[in-house]
GROMACS .gro file of C-alpha atoms in nm:
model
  224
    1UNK     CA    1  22.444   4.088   9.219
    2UNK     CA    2  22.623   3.778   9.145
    3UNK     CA    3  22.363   3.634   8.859
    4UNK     CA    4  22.287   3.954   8.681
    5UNK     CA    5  22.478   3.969   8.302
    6UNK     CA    6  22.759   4.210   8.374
    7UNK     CA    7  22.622   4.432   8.088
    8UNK     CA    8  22.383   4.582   8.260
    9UNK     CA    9  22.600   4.660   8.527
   10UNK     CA   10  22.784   4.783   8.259
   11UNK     CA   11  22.524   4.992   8.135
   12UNK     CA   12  22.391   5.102   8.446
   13UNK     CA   13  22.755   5.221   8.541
   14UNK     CA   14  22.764   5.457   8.238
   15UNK     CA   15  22.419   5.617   8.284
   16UNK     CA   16  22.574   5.705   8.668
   17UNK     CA   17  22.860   5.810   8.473
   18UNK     CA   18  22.637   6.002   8.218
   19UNK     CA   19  22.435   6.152   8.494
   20UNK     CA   20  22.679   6.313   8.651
   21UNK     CA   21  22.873   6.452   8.347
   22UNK     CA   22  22.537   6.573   8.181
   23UNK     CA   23  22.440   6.782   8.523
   24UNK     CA   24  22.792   6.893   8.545
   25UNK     CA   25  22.721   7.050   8.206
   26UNK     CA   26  22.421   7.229   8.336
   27UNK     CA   27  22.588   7.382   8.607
   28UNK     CA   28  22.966   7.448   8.497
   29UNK     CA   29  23.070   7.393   8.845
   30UNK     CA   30  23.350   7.209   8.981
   31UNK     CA   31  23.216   7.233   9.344
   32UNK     CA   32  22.913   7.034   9.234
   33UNK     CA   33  23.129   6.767   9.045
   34UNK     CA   34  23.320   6.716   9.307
   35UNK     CA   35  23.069   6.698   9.551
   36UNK     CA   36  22.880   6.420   9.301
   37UNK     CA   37  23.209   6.185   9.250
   38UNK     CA   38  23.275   6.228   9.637
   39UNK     CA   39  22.910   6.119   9.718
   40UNK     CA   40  22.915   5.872   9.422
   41UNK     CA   41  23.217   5.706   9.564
   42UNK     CA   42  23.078   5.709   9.937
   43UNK     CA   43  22.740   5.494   9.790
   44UNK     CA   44  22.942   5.244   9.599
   45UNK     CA   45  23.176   5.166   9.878
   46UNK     CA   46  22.842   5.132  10.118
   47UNK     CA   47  22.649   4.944   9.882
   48UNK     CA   48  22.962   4.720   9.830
   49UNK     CA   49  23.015   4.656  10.204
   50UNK     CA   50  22.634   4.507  10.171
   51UNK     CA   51  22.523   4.748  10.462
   52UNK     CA   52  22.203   4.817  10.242
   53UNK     CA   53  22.096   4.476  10.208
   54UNK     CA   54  22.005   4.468  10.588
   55UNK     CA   55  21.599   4.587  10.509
   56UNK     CA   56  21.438   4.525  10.878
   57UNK     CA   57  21.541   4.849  11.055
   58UNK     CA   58  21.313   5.185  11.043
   59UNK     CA   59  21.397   5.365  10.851
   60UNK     CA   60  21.586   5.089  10.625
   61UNK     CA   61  21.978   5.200  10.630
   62UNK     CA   62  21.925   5.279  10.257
   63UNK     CA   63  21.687   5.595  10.292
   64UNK     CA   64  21.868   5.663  10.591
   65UNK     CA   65  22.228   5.667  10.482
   66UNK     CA   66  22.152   5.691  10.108
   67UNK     CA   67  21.846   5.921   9.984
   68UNK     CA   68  21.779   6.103  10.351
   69UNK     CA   69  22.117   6.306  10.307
   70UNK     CA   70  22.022   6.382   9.931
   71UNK     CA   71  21.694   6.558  10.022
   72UNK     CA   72  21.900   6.765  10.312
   73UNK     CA   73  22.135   6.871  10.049
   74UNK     CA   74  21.818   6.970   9.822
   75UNK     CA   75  21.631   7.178  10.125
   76UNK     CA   76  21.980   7.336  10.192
   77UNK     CA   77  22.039   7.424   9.797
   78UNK     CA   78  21.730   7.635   9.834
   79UNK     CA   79  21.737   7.749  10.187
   80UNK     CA   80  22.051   7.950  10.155
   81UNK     CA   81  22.174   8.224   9.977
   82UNK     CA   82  22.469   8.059   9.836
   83UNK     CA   83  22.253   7.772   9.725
   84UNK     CA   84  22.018   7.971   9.550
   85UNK     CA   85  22.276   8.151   9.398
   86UNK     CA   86  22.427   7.824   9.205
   87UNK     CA   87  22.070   7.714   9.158
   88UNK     CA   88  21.982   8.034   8.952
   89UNK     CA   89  22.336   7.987   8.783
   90UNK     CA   90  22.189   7.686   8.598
   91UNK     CA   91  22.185   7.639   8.233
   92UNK     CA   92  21.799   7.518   8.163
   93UNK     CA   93  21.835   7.416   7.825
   94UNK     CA   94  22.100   7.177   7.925
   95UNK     CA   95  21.890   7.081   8.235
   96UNK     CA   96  21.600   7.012   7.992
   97UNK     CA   97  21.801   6.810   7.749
   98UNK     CA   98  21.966   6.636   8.080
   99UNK     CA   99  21.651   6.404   8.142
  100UNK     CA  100  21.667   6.231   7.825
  101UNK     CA  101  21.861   6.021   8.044
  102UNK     CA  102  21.539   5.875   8.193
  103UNK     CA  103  21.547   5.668   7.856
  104UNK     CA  104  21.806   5.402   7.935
  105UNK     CA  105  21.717   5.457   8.325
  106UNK     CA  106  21.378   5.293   8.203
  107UNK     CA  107  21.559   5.053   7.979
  108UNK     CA  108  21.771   4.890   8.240
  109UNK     CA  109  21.453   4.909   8.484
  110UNK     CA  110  21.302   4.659   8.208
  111UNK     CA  111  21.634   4.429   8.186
  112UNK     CA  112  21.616   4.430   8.555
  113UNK     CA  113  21.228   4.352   8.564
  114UNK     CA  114  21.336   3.995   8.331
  115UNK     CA  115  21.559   3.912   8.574
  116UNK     CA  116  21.337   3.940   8.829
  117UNK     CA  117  21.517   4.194   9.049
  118UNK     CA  118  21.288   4.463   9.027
  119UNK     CA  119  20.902   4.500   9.058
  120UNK     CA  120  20.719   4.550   8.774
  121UNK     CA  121  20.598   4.853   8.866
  122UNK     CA  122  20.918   4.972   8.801
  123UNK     CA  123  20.887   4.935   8.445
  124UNK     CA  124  20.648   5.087   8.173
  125UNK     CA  125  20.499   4.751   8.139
  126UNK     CA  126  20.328   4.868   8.497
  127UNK     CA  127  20.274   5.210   8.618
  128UNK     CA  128  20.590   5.383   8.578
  129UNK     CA  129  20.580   5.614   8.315
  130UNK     CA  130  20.867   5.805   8.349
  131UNK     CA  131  20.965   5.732   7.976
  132UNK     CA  132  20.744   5.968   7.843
  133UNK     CA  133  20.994   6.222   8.047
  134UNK     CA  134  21.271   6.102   7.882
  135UNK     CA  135  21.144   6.066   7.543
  136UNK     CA  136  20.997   6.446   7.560
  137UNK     CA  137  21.300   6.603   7.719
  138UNK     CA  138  21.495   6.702   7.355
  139UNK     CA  139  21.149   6.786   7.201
  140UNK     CA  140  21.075   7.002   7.498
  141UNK     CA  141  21.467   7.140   7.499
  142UNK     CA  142  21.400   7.242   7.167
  143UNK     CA  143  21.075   7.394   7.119
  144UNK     CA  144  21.128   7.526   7.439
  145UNK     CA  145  21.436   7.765   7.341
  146UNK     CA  146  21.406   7.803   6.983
  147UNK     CA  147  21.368   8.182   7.022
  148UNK     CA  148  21.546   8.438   7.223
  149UNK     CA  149  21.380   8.351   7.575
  150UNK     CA  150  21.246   8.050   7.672
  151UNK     CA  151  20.903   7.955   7.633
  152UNK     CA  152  20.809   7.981   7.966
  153UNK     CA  153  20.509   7.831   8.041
  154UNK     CA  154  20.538   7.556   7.825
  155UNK     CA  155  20.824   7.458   7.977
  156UNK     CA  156  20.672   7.522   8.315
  157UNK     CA  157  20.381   7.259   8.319
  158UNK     CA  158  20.623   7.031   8.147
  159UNK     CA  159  20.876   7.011   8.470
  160UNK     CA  160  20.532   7.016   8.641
  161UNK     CA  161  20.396   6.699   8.503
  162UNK     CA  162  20.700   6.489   8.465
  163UNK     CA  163  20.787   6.578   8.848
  164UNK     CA  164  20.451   6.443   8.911
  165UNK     CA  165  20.567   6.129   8.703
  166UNK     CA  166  20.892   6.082   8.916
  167UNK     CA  167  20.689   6.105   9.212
  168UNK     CA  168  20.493   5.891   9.121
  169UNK     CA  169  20.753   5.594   9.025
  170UNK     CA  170  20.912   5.716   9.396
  171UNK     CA  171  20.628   5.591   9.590
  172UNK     CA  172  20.572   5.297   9.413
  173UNK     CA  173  20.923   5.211   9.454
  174UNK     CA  174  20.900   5.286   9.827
  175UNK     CA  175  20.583   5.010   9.867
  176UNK     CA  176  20.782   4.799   9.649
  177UNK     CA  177  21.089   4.763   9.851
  178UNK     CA  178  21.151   4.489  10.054
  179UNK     CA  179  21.119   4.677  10.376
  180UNK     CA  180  20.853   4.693  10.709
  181UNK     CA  181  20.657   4.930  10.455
  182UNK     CA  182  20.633   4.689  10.209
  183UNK     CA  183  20.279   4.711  10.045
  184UNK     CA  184  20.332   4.595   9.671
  185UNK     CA  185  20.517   4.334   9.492
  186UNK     CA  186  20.589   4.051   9.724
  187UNK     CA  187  20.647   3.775   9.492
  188UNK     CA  188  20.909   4.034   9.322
  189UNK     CA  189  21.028   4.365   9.516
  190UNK     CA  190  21.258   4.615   9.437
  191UNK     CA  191  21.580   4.405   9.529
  192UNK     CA  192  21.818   4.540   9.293
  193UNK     CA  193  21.865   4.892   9.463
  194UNK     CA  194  22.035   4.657   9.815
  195UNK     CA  195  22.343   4.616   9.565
  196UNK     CA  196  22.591   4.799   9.388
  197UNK     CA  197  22.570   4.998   9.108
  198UNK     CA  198  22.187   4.973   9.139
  199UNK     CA  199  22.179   5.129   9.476
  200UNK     CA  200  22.324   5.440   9.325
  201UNK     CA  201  21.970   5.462   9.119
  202UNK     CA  202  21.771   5.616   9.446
  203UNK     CA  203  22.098   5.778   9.609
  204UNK     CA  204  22.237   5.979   9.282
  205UNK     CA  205  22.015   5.967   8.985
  206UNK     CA  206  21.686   6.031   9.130
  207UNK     CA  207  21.788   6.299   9.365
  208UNK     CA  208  21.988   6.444   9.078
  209UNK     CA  209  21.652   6.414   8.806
  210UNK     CA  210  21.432   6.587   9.159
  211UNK     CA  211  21.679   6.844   9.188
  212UNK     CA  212  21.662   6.974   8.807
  213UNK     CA  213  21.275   6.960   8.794
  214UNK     CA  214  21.306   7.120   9.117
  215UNK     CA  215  21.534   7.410   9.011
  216UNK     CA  216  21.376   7.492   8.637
  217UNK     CA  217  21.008   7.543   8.839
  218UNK     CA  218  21.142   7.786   9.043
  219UNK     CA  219  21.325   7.934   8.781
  220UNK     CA  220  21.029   7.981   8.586
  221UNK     CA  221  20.823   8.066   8.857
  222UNK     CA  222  21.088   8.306   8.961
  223UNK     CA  223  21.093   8.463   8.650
  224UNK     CA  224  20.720   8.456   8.587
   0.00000   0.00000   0.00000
């Protein structure tokens, strides 16, 4: 986006960066990294080519070429052997302390918001309130696995809730992109995501903040 301050494309670029490197530490493997760079690379080069900016086809080419193949590779993760198998290889404390980075996620949502390239809604001046995830996640990390074994249930509801609070800033995000199923936000949608880096927002980091809620509840409910 041609008008944006390049340091939030800056900054943006380094939480992607930071995203990736963070999970990588959870997991330990190099199948996974390269799997995220390869993908990474794929939805920079397609939200460079401007393919994404074209919102009037169902489904829009961004949930279709972006976030649809991210939720096939989470059903998949699950659905077979070898996926559960890495899934249960996970380090949870580092998956814990991993969405901390919520916090500048939410902070460049805001510097977005001013510029007027994302909804409001977006932001925790509306109803996204995702930064309470972010904020809790080192608290949680710690009180979580100060002893020998995690604290199970405590750390339970807490993937509970703040997957509720993700899913929450998902749909709004959905009604608030400029799209057929546009509901909210018409004077100011959800532009920023139709350009690079800020389409890698719904196509990495999300999918990658799902997945680890995702995995630590059926950890603990595995375990449990």
């Amino acid at each position: 986006m041609e008008n944006l301050p390049i340091y939030i494309s800056f900054l943006f670029a380094l939480i992607v960066i930071g995203t990736i490197s963070w999970f990588y530490f959870a997991t330990k493997s190099k199948t996974f990294l390269f799997i995220a760079i390869s993908w990474t690379i794929l939805q920079s080069v397609l939200g460079l080519s401007g393919i994404y900016q074209d919102t009037q086809t169902i489904p829009p080419k961004l949930v279709l070429f972006g976030v649809f193949p991210t939720l096939v590779f989470i059903a998949t993760a699950f659905l077979t052997v070898k996926g559960r198998k890495f899934i249960d290889s996970i380090n949870l404390q580092t998956l814990t302390y991993f969405h901390s980075i919520r916090i500048p996620v939410e902070i460049t949502l805001a510097l977005l918001f001013y510029q007027g390239v994302v909804s409001v809604y977006m932001t925790f001046e509306g109803t996204n309130f995702d930064l309470f995830s972010g904020i809790t996640a080192p608290i949680v990390g710690y009180l979580a696995f100060r002893t020998t074994g995690e604290n199970k249930k405590f750390l339970l509801v807490w993937n509970i809730i703040c997957l509720l609070l993700l899913l929450n800033v998902v749909i709004t995000a959905i009604f608030a992109f400029p799209s057929p199923f546009q509901k909210l936000a018409f004077d100011q949608p959800n532009s920023a995501v139709l350009y690079f880096p800020f389409n890698l927002l719904p196509t990495v980091i999300v999918p990658m903040v799902l997945f680890g809620h995702l995995v630590a509840i059926r950890r603990l409910t595995k375990q449990n």
